[in-house]
Amino acid sequence: MAELKTPLLDQLTTGPWPSFVADMKRLVDRKPTVADVLAQLELSYEEKKGHWKHGGIVGVMGYGGGVIGRYSDMPEKFPNVAEFHTMRINQPSGWFYTTKALRDLMKIWDKYGSGLTNMHGSTGDIILLGTVTDNLQPAFDEFSDLGWDLGGSGSDLRTPSCCVGPARCECACIDTLDLCYDLTQEFQDELHRPMWPYKFKIKISGCANDCVASIARADFAIIGTWRDDLKIDQEAVREYVNSGFDIQGVVIDKCPTKCLTWTGSELVLDGSNCVRCMHCINKMPKALRPGDDKGATILVGGKATILQSAFLGWVIVPFMKLEKPYDELKDLLRNIWEWWDEHGKVRERIGELIYRKGMRVFLKDLGMDPLPQMVFRPRANPYFFWWPEEVNQG
Ligand code: HEM
Ligand code: HEM
Ligand code: SF4
Ligand code: SF4
């Protein structure tokens, strides 16, 4: 093979930050694939033109998703990346690994793939970049022997993901890890067999801080919350204030609904106006806590730009108790999928379908009642239009 010369890419190694070029070059001697990725990318930089092409279905036995086929459009010039498929491996809930598990994974990937990884992809999965069609099945077999599974890709349920939740975080109002694992097991068919108009993502955050950004990235966002009042330890509040904490400026004035008052010795909450945004709790974690009656808010429709512009999720269930076996949640999911499957056009996400048909049709077909919390944009316009026969023309 000709010597690898990449003057344009090499400029990326000169900055103060880590560089994927420097990282990849360390692999070049051992992995001809990586040399060709770099050589082809250098050519792309010269020509300002991409040389990867989409298309071609590849996979493993019994699975419709989990492998993303990729090819070079210049296979004669770059034979080692003629096939450069990506495998998505289902990550454990909350991305907790033992070092042994990681070493096992890497051993298999070193054997069958380019050795390049992306921990983790936007979907949440472990992304293993670059292998050939013939290696897919043996690699998959070795992964599954160790208990790993492929994640979702294509028009199926994408690998559900969640925040670290109760494993490390005192804000968690639900067991995100258990719920994520439970839904992953329950919906194995939906995960592995693309059967819908397009992809469907479930993301779970333990509280409104929404560390997995579910509201913007998930068709179905589950966000922990509580419905009684948040808990205040007045002694701890006074400690904050006595040590110079600007409670008025940092907490009281920033509460979005102005439902907190500081009397000089006590923090008073108007619980009926608290929207459970987490702001005050984040600022005074030693003194404030979510309430005891915990559950989750469910939102639907978040997504990036596809047929329509980017959408944030809308609330469809302001509060749901979430305890094993999560039947109410699973029924809701199945009903939504059925409706979407029946009415959705190809590549139409659930949010776009609701946008096209209207929230009132969605709610009516699912047998749900409109609620004030179902707003399209907070504090702007109510998203629900009443049916004409329901309006009192009086
Ligand atoms: C104009 C060109 C391209 C467009 C518009 C495009 C668009 C996208 C989009 C929208 C996704 C996200 C899908 C999802 O929701 O998971 C995606 C994922 C992906 N794309 Fe492309 N892509 C392009 C070119 C490429 C090329 C050239 C490659 C590789 C040779 C590639 C490899 C991938 C892979 C591996 C994923 C999955 C990553 C993951 O698991 O999150 N794409 N692409
Ligand atoms: C200058 C070069 C590159 C830049 C600036 C770049 C930047 C990025 C960024 C910002 C993301 C999104 C990460 C995330 O939100 O999870 C991404 C994802 C990705 N990149 Fe790159 N990348 C570069 C080169 C490459 C190369 C050479 C490959 C493959 C050989 C690659 C494969 C991917 C894939 C498969 C994903 C999607 C992973 C996922 O989100 O699931 N990238 N890249
Ligand atoms: S979303 Fe909430 S519960 Fe989950 S890690 Fe973030 S702060 Fe903690
Ligand atoms: S959680 Fe948000 S809305 Fe509720 S009291 Fe705290 S700052 Fe105000």
Coordinates of C-alpha atoms in Angstrom, one line a residue, residues 35-316:
A35 CA -5.6 3.8 6.7
D36 CA -8.2 3.7 3.9
V37 CA -10.7 5.7 6.0
L38 CA -8.1 8.4 6.5
A39 CA -7.0 8.3 2.8
Q40 CA -10.5 8.5 1.6
L41 CA -11.3 11.4 4.0
E42 CA -8.2 13.2 2.9
L43 CA -9.5 12.9 -0.7
S44 CA -12.8 14.3 0.4
Y45 CA -11.1 17.3 2.0
E46 CA -9.2 17.9 -1.3
E47 CA -12.3 17.5 -3.5
K48 CA -14.8 18.9 -0.9
K49 CA -16.9 15.8 -1.8
G50 CA -18.0 12.9 0.3
H51 CA -17.1 9.3 -0.8
W52 CA -19.3 7.3 1.5
K53 CA -22.6 6.0 0.1
H54 CA -25.7 4.8 1.9
G55 CA -27.8 1.9 0.8
G56 CA -27.8 -1.8 0.7
I57 CA -29.4 -3.9 3.4
V58 CA -27.0 -5.9 5.6
G59 CA -27.8 -7.7 8.8
V60 CA -27.6 -10.8 10.9
M61 CA -30.0 -13.8 11.1
G62 CA -33.4 -13.0 12.6
Y63 CA -32.7 -9.2 13.0
G64 CA -33.9 -6.4 10.7
G65 CA -32.1 -3.6 12.6
G66 CA -28.9 -3.0 14.4
V67 CA -26.5 -3.0 11.5
I68 CA -26.1 0.0 9.3
G69 CA -24.7 -0.7 5.9
R70 CA -22.1 1.7 4.5
Y71 CA -19.9 1.5 1.4
S72 CA -17.2 3.5 -0.3
D73 CA -18.1 4.9 -3.7
M74 CA -14.5 4.3 -4.7
P75 CA -13.9 0.7 -3.8
E76 CA -11.1 0.2 -6.4
K77 CA -9.1 3.0 -4.9
F78 CA -9.9 2.2 -1.2
P79 CA -10.6 -1.6 -1.2
N80 CA -10.3 -1.8 2.6
V81 CA -13.4 0.4 3.1
A82 CA -15.4 -1.1 0.2
E83 CA -17.7 -2.3 3.0
F84 CA -17.6 -0.3 6.2
H85 CA -20.7 -1.2 8.2
T86 CA -21.7 0.0 11.6
M87 CA -23.0 -2.2 14.4
R88 CA -25.1 -0.8 17.1
I89 CA -24.8 -2.7 20.4
N90 CA -27.4 -2.1 23.0
Q91 CA -25.8 -0.3 25.9
P92 CA -26.6 -1.2 29.5
S93 CA -29.1 1.1 31.3
G94 CA -27.3 4.3 32.4
W95 CA -24.1 3.2 30.6
F96 CA -22.6 1.4 33.5
Y97 CA -19.9 -1.2 32.6
T98 CA -17.3 -3.3 34.3
T99 CA -13.8 -2.9 32.8
K100 CA -14.0 -6.6 32.0
A101 CA -17.2 -6.1 29.9
L102 CA -15.5 -3.3 28.0
R103 CA -12.4 -5.4 27.3
D104 CA -14.5 -8.3 26.1
L105 CA -16.3 -6.0 23.7
M106 CA -13.1 -4.5 22.4
K107 CA -11.5 -7.9 21.9
I108 CA -14.4 -9.0 19.6
W109 CA -14.4 -5.7 17.8
D110 CA -10.6 -5.9 17.3
K111 CA -11.0 -9.3 15.8
Y112 CA -13.9 -8.6 13.4
G113 CA -14.0 -4.8 12.9
S114 CA -11.9 -1.7 12.3
G115 CA -11.3 -1.2 16.1
L116 CA -13.0 2.2 15.8
T117 CA -15.8 2.9 18.3
N118 CA -18.0 5.7 19.3
M119 CA -19.0 5.6 22.9
H120 CA -21.8 6.4 22.7
G121 CA -23.9 7.3 19.7
S122 CA -26.7 9.9 19.8
T123 CA -29.2 7.0 20.1
G124 CA -27.3 5.8 23.2
D125 CA -25.9 2.6 21.8
I126 CA -22.3 1.5 21.7
I127 CA -21.4 2.3 18.1
L128 CA -18.9 0.0 16.4
L129 CA -17.7 1.6 13.2
G130 CA -16.5 -0.3 10.2
T131 CA -16.7 -4.0 9.4
V132 CA -17.4 -6.1 6.3
T133 CA -20.5 -8.1 5.5
D134 CA -18.8 -11.5 6.0
N135 CA -17.8 -10.6 9.6
L136 CA -21.3 -9.4 10.7
Q137 CA -22.7 -12.8 11.7
P138 CA -19.6 -14.2 13.5
A139 CA -19.1 -10.9 15.4
F140 CA -22.8 -10.9 16.4
D141 CA -22.6 -14.5 17.5
E142 CA -19.6 -13.7 19.8
F143 CA -21.3 -10.6 21.2
S144 CA -24.5 -12.6 21.9
D145 CA -22.6 -15.4 23.5
L146 CA -21.4 -12.9 26.1
G147 CA -24.9 -11.5 26.6
W148 CA -24.8 -8.4 24.4
D149 CA -27.5 -7.6 21.9
L150 CA -27.9 -5.4 18.8
G151 CA -29.7 -2.1 19.3
G152 CA -32.3 -0.6 17.0
S153 CA -31.8 1.0 13.6
G154 CA -34.1 1.7 10.7
S155 CA -37.8 2.0 11.1
D156 CA -38.0 0.3 14.4
L157 CA -37.9 1.0 18.1
R158 CA -34.5 2.5 18.8
T159 CA -32.6 1.3 21.8
P160 CA -34.3 2.9 24.8
S161 CA -31.9 5.1 26.9
C162 CA -32.1 6.7 30.3
C163 CA -30.1 8.9 32.7
V164 CA -28.1 7.4 35.6
G165 CA -31.1 8.0 37.8
P166 CA -31.2 6.5 41.3
A167 CA -27.8 4.8 40.8
R168 CA -26.1 8.1 41.4
C169 CA -28.5 10.9 41.5
E170 CA -30.6 12.2 44.4
C171 CA -33.0 14.0 42.1
A172 CA -34.3 10.8 40.5
C173 CA -38.1 10.5 41.0
I174 CA -38.4 7.2 39.1
D175 CA -36.1 4.1 38.7
T176 CA -34.9 5.1 35.2
L177 CA -32.6 2.1 35.0
D178 CA -35.1 -0.5 35.8
L179 CA -37.7 1.0 33.5
C180 CA -35.3 1.3 30.6
Y181 CA -34.3 -2.3 31.0
D182 CA -37.8 -3.5 31.4
L183 CA -39.0 -1.7 28.3
T184 CA -36.0 -3.0 26.3
Q185 CA -36.9 -6.6 27.3
E186 CA -40.7 -6.1 26.8
F187 CA -40.3 -4.6 23.3
Q188 CA -37.6 -7.0 21.8
D189 CA -39.7 -7.5 18.6
E190 CA -40.2 -3.8 18.1
L191 CA -36.5 -3.2 18.6
H192 CA -35.2 -5.8 16.2
R193 CA -37.8 -5.9 13.4
P194 CA -38.4 -2.6 11.6
M195 CA -42.2 -2.5 11.1
W196 CA -43.2 1.1 11.3
P197 CA -43.4 4.3 9.2
Y198 CA -40.1 5.4 10.7
K199 CA -38.0 5.3 13.9
F200 CA -39.4 5.6 17.4
K201 CA -37.2 6.7 20.3
I202 CA -37.9 6.3 24.0
K203 CA -35.8 8.2 26.5
I204 CA -36.2 8.3 30.2
S205 CA -35.0 11.1 32.6
G206 CA -35.4 10.8 36.4
C207 CA -36.4 14.5 36.8
A208 CA -37.0 17.7 34.9
N209 CA -33.3 18.4 34.6
D210 CA -33.7 15.9 31.7
C211 CA -30.1 14.8 31.5
V212 CA -30.8 12.6 28.4
A213 CA -32.5 15.5 26.7
S214 CA -35.5 13.4 26.1
I215 CA -37.8 16.3 25.5
A216 CA -35.9 17.3 22.3
R217 CA -34.7 13.9 21.2
A218 CA -37.4 11.3 21.9
D219 CA -40.7 10.5 20.3
F220 CA -41.7 9.3 23.7
A221 CA -40.1 11.1 26.7
I222 CA -40.6 9.9 30.2
I223 CA -39.6 12.5 32.8
G224 CA -39.7 11.9 36.5
T225 CA -41.7 14.4 38.7
W226 CA -43.8 14.5 41.8
R227 CA -47.4 15.7 42.5
D228 CA -47.4 16.7 46.2
D229 CA -45.2 19.6 47.4
L230 CA -41.4 19.6 47.2
K231 CA -39.8 19.1 50.6
I232 CA -38.1 22.0 52.4
D233 CA -35.6 21.6 55.3
Q234 CA -36.0 25.1 56.8
E235 CA -32.9 24.7 59.0
A236 CA -30.8 23.9 55.9
V237 CA -32.3 26.9 54.1
R238 CA -31.2 29.2 56.9
E239 CA -27.7 27.7 56.8
Y240 CA -27.5 28.6 53.1
V241 CA -28.6 32.1 53.8
N242 CA -26.4 32.6 56.8
S243 CA -23.4 31.5 54.8
G244 CA -24.0 34.4 52.3
F245 CA -26.2 32.6 49.7
D246 CA -28.3 35.2 47.8
I247 CA -31.6 33.3 48.1
Q248 CA -33.7 36.2 46.7
G249 CA -31.6 36.7 43.6
V250 CA -30.7 33.1 42.9
V251 CA -33.9 31.2 43.9
I252 CA -36.9 33.4 44.6
D253 CA -36.6 35.8 41.7
K254 CA -35.7 32.9 39.3
C255 CA -38.7 30.7 40.1
P256 CA -40.6 30.7 36.9
T257 CA -44.0 30.9 38.5
K258 CA -42.9 33.1 41.4
C259 CA -44.3 30.6 43.9
L260 CA -41.6 30.9 46.5
T261 CA -41.2 33.6 49.2
W262 CA -38.4 34.2 51.7
T263 CA -39.7 35.8 54.9
G264 CA -36.2 36.3 56.4
S265 CA -36.4 33.1 58.4
E266 CA -38.6 30.7 56.4
L267 CA -39.0 29.6 52.8
V268 CA -42.7 29.5 51.9
L269 CA -43.9 27.5 48.9
D270 CA -47.2 28.0 47.1
G271 CA -47.4 24.4 46.0
S272 CA -50.4 24.8 43.7
N273 CA -48.3 27.1 41.4
C274 CA -45.1 25.1 41.4
V275 CA -44.4 23.6 38.0
R276 CA -41.7 21.3 39.4
C277 CA -39.0 22.8 37.1
M278 CA -36.1 21.7 39.5
H279 CA -34.5 25.2 39.6
C280 CA -34.7 25.8 43.3
I281 CA -33.7 22.2 44.1
N282 CA -30.7 22.5 41.9
K283 CA -29.6 25.7 43.6
M284 CA -30.2 24.4 47.2
P285 CA -29.8 20.7 47.0
K286 CA -29.1 20.3 50.7
A287 CA -32.3 22.1 51.7
L288 CA -34.8 21.1 49.0
R289 CA -36.0 17.8 47.7
P290 CA -38.7 16.5 45.3
G291 CA -41.9 15.5 47.1
D292 CA -42.8 11.9 48.1
D293 CA -45.6 11.2 45.6
K294 CA -43.4 10.4 42.7
G295 CA -44.1 9.4 39.1
A296 CA -43.5 10.8 35.6
T297 CA -44.8 13.1 33.0
I298 CA -45.1 11.6 29.5
L299 CA -44.4 13.7 26.4
V300 CA -44.8 12.7 22.8
G301 CA -43.4 14.0 19.5
G302 CA -39.8 15.3 20.1
K303 CA -37.6 14.9 17.0
A304 CA -35.0 16.6 14.8
T305 CA -36.0 18.1 11.4
I306 CA -37.3 15.5 9.0
L307 CA -40.5 16.2 7.1
Q308 CA -41.3 19.1 9.5
S309 CA -39.0 21.3 11.5
A310 CA -37.5 20.2 14.8
F311 CA -40.2 19.6 17.5
L312 CA -40.0 19.4 21.3
G313 CA -42.2 16.9 22.9
W314 CA -45.7 17.8 24.1
V315 CA -47.2 16.6 27.4
I316 CA -49.8 13.9 26.9

